Short mmCIF file of C-alpha atoms and ligand atoms in Angstrom, two decimals:
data_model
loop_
_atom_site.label_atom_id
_atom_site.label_comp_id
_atom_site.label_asym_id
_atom_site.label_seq_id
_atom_site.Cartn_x
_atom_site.Cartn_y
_atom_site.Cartn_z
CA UNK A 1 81.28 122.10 134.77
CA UNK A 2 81.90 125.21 132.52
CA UNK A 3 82.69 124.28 128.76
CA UNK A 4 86.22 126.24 127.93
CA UNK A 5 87.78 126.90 124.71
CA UNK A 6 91.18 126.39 124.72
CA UNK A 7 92.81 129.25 122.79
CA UNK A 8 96.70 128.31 123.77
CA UNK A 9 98.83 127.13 121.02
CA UNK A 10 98.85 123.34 120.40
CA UNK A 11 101.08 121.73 118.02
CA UNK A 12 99.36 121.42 114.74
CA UNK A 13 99.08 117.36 113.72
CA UNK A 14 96.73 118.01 111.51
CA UNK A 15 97.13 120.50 108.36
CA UNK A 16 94.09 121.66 106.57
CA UNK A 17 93.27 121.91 102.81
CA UNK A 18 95.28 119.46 100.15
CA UNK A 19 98.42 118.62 99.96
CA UNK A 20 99.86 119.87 97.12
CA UNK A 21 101.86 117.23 95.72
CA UNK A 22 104.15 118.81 92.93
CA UNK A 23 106.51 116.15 92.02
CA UNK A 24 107.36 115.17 88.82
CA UNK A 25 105.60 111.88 89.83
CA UNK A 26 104.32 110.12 91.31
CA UNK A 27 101.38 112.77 90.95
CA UNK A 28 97.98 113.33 92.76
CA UNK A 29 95.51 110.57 92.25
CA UNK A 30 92.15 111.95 91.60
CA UNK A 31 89.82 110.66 93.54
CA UNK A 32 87.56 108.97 90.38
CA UNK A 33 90.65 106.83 90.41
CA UNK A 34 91.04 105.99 94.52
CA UNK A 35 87.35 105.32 94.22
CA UNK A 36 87.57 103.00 91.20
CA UNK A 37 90.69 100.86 92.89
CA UNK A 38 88.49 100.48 96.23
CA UNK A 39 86.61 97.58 94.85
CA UNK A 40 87.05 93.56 96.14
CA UNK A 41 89.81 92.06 94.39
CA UNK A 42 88.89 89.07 91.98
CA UNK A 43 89.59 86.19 90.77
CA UNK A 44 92.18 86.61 88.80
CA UNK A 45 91.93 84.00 86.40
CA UNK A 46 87.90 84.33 86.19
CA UNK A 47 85.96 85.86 83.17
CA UNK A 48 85.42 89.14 84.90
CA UNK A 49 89.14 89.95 85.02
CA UNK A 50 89.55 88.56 81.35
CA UNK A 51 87.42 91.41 80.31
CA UNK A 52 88.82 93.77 82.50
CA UNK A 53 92.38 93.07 81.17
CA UNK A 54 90.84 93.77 77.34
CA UNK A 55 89.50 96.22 78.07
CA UNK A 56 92.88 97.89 79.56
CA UNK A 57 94.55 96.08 76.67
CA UNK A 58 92.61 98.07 73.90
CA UNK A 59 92.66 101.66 76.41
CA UNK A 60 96.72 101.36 76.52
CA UNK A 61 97.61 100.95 72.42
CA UNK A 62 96.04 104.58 71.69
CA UNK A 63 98.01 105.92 74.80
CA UNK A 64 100.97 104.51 73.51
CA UNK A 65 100.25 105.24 69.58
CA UNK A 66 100.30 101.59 68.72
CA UNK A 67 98.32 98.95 67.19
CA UNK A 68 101.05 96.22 68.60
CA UNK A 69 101.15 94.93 72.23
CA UNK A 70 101.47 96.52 75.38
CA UNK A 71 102.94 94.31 78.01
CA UNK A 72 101.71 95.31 81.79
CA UNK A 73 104.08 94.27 84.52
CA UNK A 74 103.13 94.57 88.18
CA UNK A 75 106.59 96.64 89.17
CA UNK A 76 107.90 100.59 88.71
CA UNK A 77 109.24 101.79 85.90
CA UNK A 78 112.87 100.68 86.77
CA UNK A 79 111.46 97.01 86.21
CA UNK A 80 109.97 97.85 82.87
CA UNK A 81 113.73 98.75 81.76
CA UNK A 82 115.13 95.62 82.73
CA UNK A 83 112.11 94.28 80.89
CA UNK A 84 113.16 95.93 77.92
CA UNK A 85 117.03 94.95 78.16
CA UNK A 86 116.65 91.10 78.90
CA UNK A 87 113.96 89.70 76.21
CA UNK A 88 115.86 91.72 73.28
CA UNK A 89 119.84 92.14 74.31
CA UNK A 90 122.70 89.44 75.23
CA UNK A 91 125.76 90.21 77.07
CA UNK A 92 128.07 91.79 75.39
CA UNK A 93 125.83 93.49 72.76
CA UNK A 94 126.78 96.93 71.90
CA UNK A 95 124.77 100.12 72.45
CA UNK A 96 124.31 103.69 72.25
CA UNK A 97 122.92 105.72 75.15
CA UNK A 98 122.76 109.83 76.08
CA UNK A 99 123.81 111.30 79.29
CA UNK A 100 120.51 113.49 79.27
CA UNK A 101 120.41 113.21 83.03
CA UNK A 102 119.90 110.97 86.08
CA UNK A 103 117.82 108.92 84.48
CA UNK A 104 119.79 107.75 81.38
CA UNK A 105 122.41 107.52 83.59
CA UNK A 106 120.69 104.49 86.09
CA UNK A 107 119.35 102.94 82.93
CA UNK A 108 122.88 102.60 81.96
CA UNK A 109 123.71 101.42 84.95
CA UNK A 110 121.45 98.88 84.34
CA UNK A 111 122.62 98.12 81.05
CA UNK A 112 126.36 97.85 82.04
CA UNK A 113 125.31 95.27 85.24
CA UNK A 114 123.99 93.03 82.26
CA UNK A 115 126.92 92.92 80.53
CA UNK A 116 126.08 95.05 77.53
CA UNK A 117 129.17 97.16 76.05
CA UNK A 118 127.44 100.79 76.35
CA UNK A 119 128.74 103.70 73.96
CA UNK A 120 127.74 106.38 76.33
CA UNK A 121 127.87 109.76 74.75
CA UNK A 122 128.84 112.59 77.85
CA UNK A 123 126.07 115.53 78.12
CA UNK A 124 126.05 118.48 80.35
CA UNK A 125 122.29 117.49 81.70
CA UNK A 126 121.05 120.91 80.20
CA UNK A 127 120.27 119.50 77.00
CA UNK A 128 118.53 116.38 75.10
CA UNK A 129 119.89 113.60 73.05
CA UNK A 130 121.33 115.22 69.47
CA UNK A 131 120.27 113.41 66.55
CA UNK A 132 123.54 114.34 64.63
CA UNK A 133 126.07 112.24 67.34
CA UNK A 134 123.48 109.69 66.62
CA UNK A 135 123.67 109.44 63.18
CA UNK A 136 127.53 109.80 63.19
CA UNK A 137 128.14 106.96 65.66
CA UNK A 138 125.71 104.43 63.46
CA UNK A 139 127.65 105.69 60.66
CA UNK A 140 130.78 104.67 61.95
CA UNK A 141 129.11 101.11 63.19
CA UNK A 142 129.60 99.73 60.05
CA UNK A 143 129.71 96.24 61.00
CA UNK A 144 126.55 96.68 63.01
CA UNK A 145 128.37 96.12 66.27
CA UNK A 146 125.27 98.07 67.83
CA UNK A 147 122.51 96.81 68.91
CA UNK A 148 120.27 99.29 70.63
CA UNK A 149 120.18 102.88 70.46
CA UNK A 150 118.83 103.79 74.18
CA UNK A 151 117.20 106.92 75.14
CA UNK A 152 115.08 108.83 77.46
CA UNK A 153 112.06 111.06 76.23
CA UNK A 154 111.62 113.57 79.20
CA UNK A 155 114.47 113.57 81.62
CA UNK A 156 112.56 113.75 84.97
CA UNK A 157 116.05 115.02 86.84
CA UNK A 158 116.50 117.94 84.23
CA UNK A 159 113.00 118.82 82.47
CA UNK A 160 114.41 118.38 79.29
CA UNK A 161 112.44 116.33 76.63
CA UNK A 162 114.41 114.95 73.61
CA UNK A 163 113.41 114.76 70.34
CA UNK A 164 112.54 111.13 69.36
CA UNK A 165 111.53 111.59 65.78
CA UNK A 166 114.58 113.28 65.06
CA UNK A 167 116.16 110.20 67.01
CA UNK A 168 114.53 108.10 64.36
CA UNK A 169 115.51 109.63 61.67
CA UNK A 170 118.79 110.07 62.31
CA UNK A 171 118.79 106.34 62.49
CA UNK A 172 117.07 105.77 59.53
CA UNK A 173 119.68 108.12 57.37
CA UNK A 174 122.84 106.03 58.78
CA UNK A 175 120.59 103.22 57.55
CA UNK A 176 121.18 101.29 60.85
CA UNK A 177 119.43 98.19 62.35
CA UNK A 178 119.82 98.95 65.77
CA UNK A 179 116.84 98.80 68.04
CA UNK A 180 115.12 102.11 69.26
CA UNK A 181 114.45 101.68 72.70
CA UNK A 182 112.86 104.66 74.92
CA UNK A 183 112.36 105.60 77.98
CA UNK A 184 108.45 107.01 78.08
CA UNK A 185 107.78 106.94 81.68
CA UNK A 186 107.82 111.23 82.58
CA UNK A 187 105.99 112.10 78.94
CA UNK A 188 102.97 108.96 78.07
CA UNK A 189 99.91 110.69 78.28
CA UNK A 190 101.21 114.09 79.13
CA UNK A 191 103.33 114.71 75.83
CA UNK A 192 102.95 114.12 72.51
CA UNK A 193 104.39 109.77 71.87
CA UNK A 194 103.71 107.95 68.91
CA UNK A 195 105.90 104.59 69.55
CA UNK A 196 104.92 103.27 66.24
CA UNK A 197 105.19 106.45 63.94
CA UNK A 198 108.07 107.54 65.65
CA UNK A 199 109.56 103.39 64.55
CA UNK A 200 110.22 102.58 68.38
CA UNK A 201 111.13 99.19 68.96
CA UNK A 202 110.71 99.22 72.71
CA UNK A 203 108.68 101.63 75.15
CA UNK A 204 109.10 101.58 78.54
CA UNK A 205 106.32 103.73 80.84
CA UNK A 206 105.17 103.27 84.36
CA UNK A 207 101.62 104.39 86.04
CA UNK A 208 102.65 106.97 88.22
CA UNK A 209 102.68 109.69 86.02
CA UNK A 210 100.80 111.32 83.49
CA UNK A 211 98.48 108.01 84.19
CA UNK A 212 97.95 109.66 87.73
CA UNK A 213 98.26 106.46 88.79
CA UNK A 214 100.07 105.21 92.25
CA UNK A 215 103.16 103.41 91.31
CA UNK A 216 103.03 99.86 91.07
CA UNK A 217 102.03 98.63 87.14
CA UNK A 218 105.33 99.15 84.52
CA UNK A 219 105.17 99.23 80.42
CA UNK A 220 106.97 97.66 77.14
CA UNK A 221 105.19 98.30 73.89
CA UNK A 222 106.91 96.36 71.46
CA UNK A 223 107.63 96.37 67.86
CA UNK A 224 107.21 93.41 65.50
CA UNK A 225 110.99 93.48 65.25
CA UNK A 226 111.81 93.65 69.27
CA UNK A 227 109.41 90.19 69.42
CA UNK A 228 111.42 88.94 66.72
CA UNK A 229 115.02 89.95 68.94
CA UNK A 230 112.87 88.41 71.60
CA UNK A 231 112.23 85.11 69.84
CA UNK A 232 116.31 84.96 68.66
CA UNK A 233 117.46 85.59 72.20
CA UNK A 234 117.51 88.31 74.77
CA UNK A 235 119.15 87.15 78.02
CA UNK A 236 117.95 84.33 80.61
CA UNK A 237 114.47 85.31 82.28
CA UNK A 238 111.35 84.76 83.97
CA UNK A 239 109.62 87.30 85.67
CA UNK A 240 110.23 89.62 82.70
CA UNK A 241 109.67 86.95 79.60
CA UNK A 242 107.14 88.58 76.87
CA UNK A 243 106.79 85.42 75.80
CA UNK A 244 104.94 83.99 78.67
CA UNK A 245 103.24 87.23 79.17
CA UNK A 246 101.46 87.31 75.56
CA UNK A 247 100.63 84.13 75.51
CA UNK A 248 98.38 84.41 78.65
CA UNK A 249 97.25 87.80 77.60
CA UNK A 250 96.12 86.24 74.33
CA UNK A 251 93.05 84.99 76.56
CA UNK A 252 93.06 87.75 79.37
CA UNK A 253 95.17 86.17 81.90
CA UNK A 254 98.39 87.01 83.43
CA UNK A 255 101.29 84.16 83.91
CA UNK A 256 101.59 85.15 87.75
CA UNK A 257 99.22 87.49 90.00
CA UNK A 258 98.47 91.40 88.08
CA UNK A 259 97.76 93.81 90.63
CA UNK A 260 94.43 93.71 90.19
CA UNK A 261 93.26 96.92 92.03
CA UNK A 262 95.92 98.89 90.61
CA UNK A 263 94.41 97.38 87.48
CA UNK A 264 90.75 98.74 88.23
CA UNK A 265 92.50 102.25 88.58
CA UNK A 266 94.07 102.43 85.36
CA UNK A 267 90.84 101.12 83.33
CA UNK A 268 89.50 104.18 84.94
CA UNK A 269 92.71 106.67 83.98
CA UNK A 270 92.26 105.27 80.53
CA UNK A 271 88.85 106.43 80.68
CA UNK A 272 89.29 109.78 81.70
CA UNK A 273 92.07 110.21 78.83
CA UNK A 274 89.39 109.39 76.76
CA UNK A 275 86.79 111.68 77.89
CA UNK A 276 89.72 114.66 77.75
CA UNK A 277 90.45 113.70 74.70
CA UNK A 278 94.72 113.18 74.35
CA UNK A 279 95.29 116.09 71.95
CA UNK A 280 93.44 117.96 74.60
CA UNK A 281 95.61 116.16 77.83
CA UNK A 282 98.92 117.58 75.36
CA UNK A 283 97.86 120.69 75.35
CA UNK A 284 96.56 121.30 78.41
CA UNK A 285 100.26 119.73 79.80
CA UNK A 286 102.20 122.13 77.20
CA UNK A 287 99.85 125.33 77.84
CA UNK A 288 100.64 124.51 81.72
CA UNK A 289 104.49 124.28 80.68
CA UNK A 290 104.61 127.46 79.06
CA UNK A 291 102.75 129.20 82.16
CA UNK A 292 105.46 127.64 84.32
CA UNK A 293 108.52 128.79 82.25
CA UNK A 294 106.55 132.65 81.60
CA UNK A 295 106.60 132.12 85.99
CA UNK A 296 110.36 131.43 86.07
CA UNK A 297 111.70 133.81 83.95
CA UNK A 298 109.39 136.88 85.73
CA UNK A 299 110.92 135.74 89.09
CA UNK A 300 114.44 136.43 87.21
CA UNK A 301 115.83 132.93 87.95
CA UNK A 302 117.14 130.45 85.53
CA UNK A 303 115.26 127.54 83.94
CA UNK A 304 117.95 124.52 83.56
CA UNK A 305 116.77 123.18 79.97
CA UNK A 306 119.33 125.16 77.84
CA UNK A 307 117.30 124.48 74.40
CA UNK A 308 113.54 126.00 74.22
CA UNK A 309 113.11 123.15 70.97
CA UNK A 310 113.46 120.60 74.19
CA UNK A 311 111.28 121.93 77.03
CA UNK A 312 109.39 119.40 78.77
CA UNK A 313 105.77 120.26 79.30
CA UNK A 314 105.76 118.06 82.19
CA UNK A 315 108.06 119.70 84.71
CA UNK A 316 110.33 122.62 84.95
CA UNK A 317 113.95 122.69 87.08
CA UNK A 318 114.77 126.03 88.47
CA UNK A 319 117.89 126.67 88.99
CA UNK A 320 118.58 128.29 92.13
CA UNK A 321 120.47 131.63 92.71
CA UNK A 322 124.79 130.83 93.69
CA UNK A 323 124.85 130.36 97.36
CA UNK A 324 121.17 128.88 98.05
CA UNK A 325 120.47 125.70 98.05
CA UNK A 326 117.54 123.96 96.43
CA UNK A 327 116.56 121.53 99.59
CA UNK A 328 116.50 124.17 102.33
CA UNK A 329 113.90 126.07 99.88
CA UNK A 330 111.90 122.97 99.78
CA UNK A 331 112.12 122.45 103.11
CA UNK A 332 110.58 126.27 103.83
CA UNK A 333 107.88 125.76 101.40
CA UNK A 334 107.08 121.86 102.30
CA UNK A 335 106.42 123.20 106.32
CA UNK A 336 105.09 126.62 105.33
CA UNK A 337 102.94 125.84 102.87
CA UNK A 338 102.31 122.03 102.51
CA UNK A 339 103.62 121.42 99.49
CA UNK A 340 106.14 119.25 98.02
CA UNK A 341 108.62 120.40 95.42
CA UNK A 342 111.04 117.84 93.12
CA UNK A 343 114.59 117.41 94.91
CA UNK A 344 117.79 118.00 92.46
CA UNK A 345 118.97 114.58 91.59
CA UNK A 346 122.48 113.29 91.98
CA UNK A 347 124.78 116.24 90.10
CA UNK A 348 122.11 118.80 90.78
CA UNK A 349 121.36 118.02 94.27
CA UNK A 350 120.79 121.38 95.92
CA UNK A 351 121.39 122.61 92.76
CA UNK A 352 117.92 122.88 91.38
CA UNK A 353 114.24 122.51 92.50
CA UNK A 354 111.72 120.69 90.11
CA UNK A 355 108.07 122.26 89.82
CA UNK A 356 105.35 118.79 88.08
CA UNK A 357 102.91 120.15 86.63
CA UNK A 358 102.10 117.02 84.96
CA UNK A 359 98.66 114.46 85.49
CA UNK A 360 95.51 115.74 87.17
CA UNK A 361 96.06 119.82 87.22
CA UNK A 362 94.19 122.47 86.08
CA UNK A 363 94.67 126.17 85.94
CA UNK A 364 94.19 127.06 89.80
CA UNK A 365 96.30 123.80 90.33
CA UNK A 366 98.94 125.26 88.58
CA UNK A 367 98.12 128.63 89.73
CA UNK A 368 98.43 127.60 93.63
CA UNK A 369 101.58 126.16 92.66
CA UNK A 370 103.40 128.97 91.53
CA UNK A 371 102.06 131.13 94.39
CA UNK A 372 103.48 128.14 96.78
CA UNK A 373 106.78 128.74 95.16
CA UNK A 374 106.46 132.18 94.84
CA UNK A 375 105.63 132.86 98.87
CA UNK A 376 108.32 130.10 99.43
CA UNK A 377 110.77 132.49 97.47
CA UNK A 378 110.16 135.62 99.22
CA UNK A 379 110.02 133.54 103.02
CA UNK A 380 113.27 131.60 102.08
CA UNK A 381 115.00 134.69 101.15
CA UNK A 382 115.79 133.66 98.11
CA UNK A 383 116.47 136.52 95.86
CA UNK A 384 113.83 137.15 92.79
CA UNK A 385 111.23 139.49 91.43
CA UNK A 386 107.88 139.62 92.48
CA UNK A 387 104.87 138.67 90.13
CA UNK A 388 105.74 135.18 88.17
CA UNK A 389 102.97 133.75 89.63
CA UNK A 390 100.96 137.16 87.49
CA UNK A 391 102.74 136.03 84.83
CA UNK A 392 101.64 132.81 84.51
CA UNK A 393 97.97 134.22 85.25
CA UNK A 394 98.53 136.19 82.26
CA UNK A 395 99.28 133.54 79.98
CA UNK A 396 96.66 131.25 81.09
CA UNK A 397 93.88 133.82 81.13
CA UNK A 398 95.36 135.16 77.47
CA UNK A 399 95.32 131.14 76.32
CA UNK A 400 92.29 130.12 77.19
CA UNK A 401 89.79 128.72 74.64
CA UNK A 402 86.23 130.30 75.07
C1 LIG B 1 112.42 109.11 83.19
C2 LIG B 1 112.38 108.08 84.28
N1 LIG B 1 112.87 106.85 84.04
C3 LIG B 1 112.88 105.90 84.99
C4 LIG B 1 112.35 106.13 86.24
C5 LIG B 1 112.39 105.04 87.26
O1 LIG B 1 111.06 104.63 87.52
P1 LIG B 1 110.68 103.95 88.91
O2 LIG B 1 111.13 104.89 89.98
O3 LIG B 1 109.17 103.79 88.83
O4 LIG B 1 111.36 102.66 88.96
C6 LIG B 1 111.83 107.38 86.53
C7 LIG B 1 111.30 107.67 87.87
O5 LIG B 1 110.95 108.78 88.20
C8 LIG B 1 111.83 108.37 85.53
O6 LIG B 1 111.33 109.59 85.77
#
């Protein structure tokens, strides 16, 4: 029997080349990191994972900017919050959060399903927290009714990053005792945090982000004053208690079972910040940022941060031209040219799209990207100028360091 080739069109179940996963997290996992996590799970309470978990212990404070502890849960980032709200708050407690975006508002959410009183301050989601309305309302607190000031550093939903040592010292100049709790899970180890220079009480991060990471390990660095809220109360818990968690990580061990492998992969993340050096992982994330934002503003559409002082290096929303909508664009550009863009979020559903460029990306990453967006553009019919993607070439060829 004759061999034939079979030239007629077959539906395609298989799509060469990468997928180019351009989320704002989770990100791409390089593969040092799958091939670090595909290792036999240990015993967890044996003297190889005590040394694994000090190791991690003493690779997470510099991520963080802390000499203090870093408590590792095995959940997403949404579990880290509640971490954050039940050791140090008690129903009823007062506090002060920002409608930056989708994300302050869930962690509200949160806050108001545990009974806390929350002083949420209305924003248009274009813009970051402002230091001034903080300082007012702790002004006007005078009986120190408030508790917690609550706020998000980089607003996945918007790309907007606020300013958290302004935060601080706003607090400082009302002369307030409130908490400062933030959310770090969109900026750690892609932007520029310093949780004890910057006086934070509580920070809350997750792995699936600039720790390229897959989701599953969540974050509280705490302050010597959120232990001591800790010690004086906080709300009934278990499966979130520092307490129990620092005791057993005193010698290496976890109260209940880590997640081990995910725990071999970020040993190896925290290596590879290390060998980048984090200065260098900042830049790199804010000289991506800037490419991006050169990219939008050549195609002639509209980048949704209102306030360049606030831009997120970490992710960009693009507004999308009146009478397109963001998800059908996605949609072309996800089946056209396997990649997968950030949805709008709640408000801005259909509203915007939301370009990560955030984790393990380099130039041609980022390059690719833009030309995925910028083919998905013209195919979509979405109307724009030609040559972002140049645009960003520009800038990244003109940036470079010899
Ligand atoms: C800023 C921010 N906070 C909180 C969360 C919630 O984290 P998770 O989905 O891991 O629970 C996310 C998720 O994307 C986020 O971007």
């Amino acid at each position: 029997m004759q061999y034939a080739l079979n030239l007629e069109r077959t539906p395609m179940t298989y799509k060469s080349g990468r997928h180019f996963l351009q989320i704002p997290g989770p990100t791409n996992v390089p593969d040092r990191i799958l091939r670090a996590m595909d290792r036999p799970t240990i015993d967890h309470r044996g003297p190889q994972f005590a040394r694994l978990a000090a190791e991690i212990a003493d690779g997470l404070r510099p991520v963080f900017g802390t000499n203090g502890p870093v408590i590792v849960f095995p959940s997403s980032g949404t579990g880290a919050w509640e971490a954050a709200i039940v050791n140090t708050l008690k129903s009823g407690d007062r506090v002060l959060m920002f409608e930056t975006g989708q994300f302050a508002t869930l962690w509200k959410r949160m806050a108001e399903r545990f009974g806390l009183s929350v002083d949420f301050v209305p924003g248009d989601w274009r813009r970051g927290v402002d230091p001034g309305v903080v300082e007012t309302k702790l002004r006007e607190d005078r009986l120190g009714a408030v508790k917690a000031v609550m706020v998000v550093h980089n607003e996945t939903s918007t790309g907007v990053a606020s300013r958290i040592p302004l935060v601080r010292q706003a607090i400082d100049r009302a002369r307030h005792g409130a908490l400062l709790m933030v959310d770090t899970i969109s900026s750690l180890a892609s932007m520029d945090y310093r949780h004890a220079e910057w006086g934070v009480d509580v920070s809350v991060g997750c792995s699936q982000k600039g720790l390229m990471l897959p989701p599953g390990l969540g974050f509280n660095a705490v302050s010597e004053k959120a232990l001591a809220a800790a010690k004086q109360g906080g709300m009934p818990r278990s499966y979130w208690d520092w307490e129990d968690m620092l005791k057993n990580n005193a010698s290496g061990f976890f109260p209940y079972t880590p997640a081990t492998n995910l725990l071999y992969g970020l040993r190896e993340a925290l290596a590879m910040l290390r060998e980048e050096g984090l200065s260098n992982v900042f830049a790199r994330h804010a000289r991506h940022g800037e490419a991006t934002r050169r990219a939008v503003r050549a195609w002639d559409l509209e980048i949704l941060c209102a306030e360049p002082a606030e831009y997120s290096n970490v992710l960009t929303a693009v507004m999308m031209p009146k009478g397109h909508d963001a998800d059908a664009f996605r949609t072309t550009v996800l089946e056209r040219f396997d990649m997968s863009l950030g949805t709008g979020l709640a408000k801005l559903a259909g509203k915007v799209f939301r370009i990560g460029h955030l984790g393990d990306l380099n130039d041609l990453t980022l390059l690719g990207t833009l030309a995925g967006v910028e083919m998905g553009l013209a195919v979509a019919g979405v109307p724009h100028r030609a040559g972002g993607t140049q645009e960003a070439m520009k800038h990244l060829v003109s940036s470079a360091q010899s």
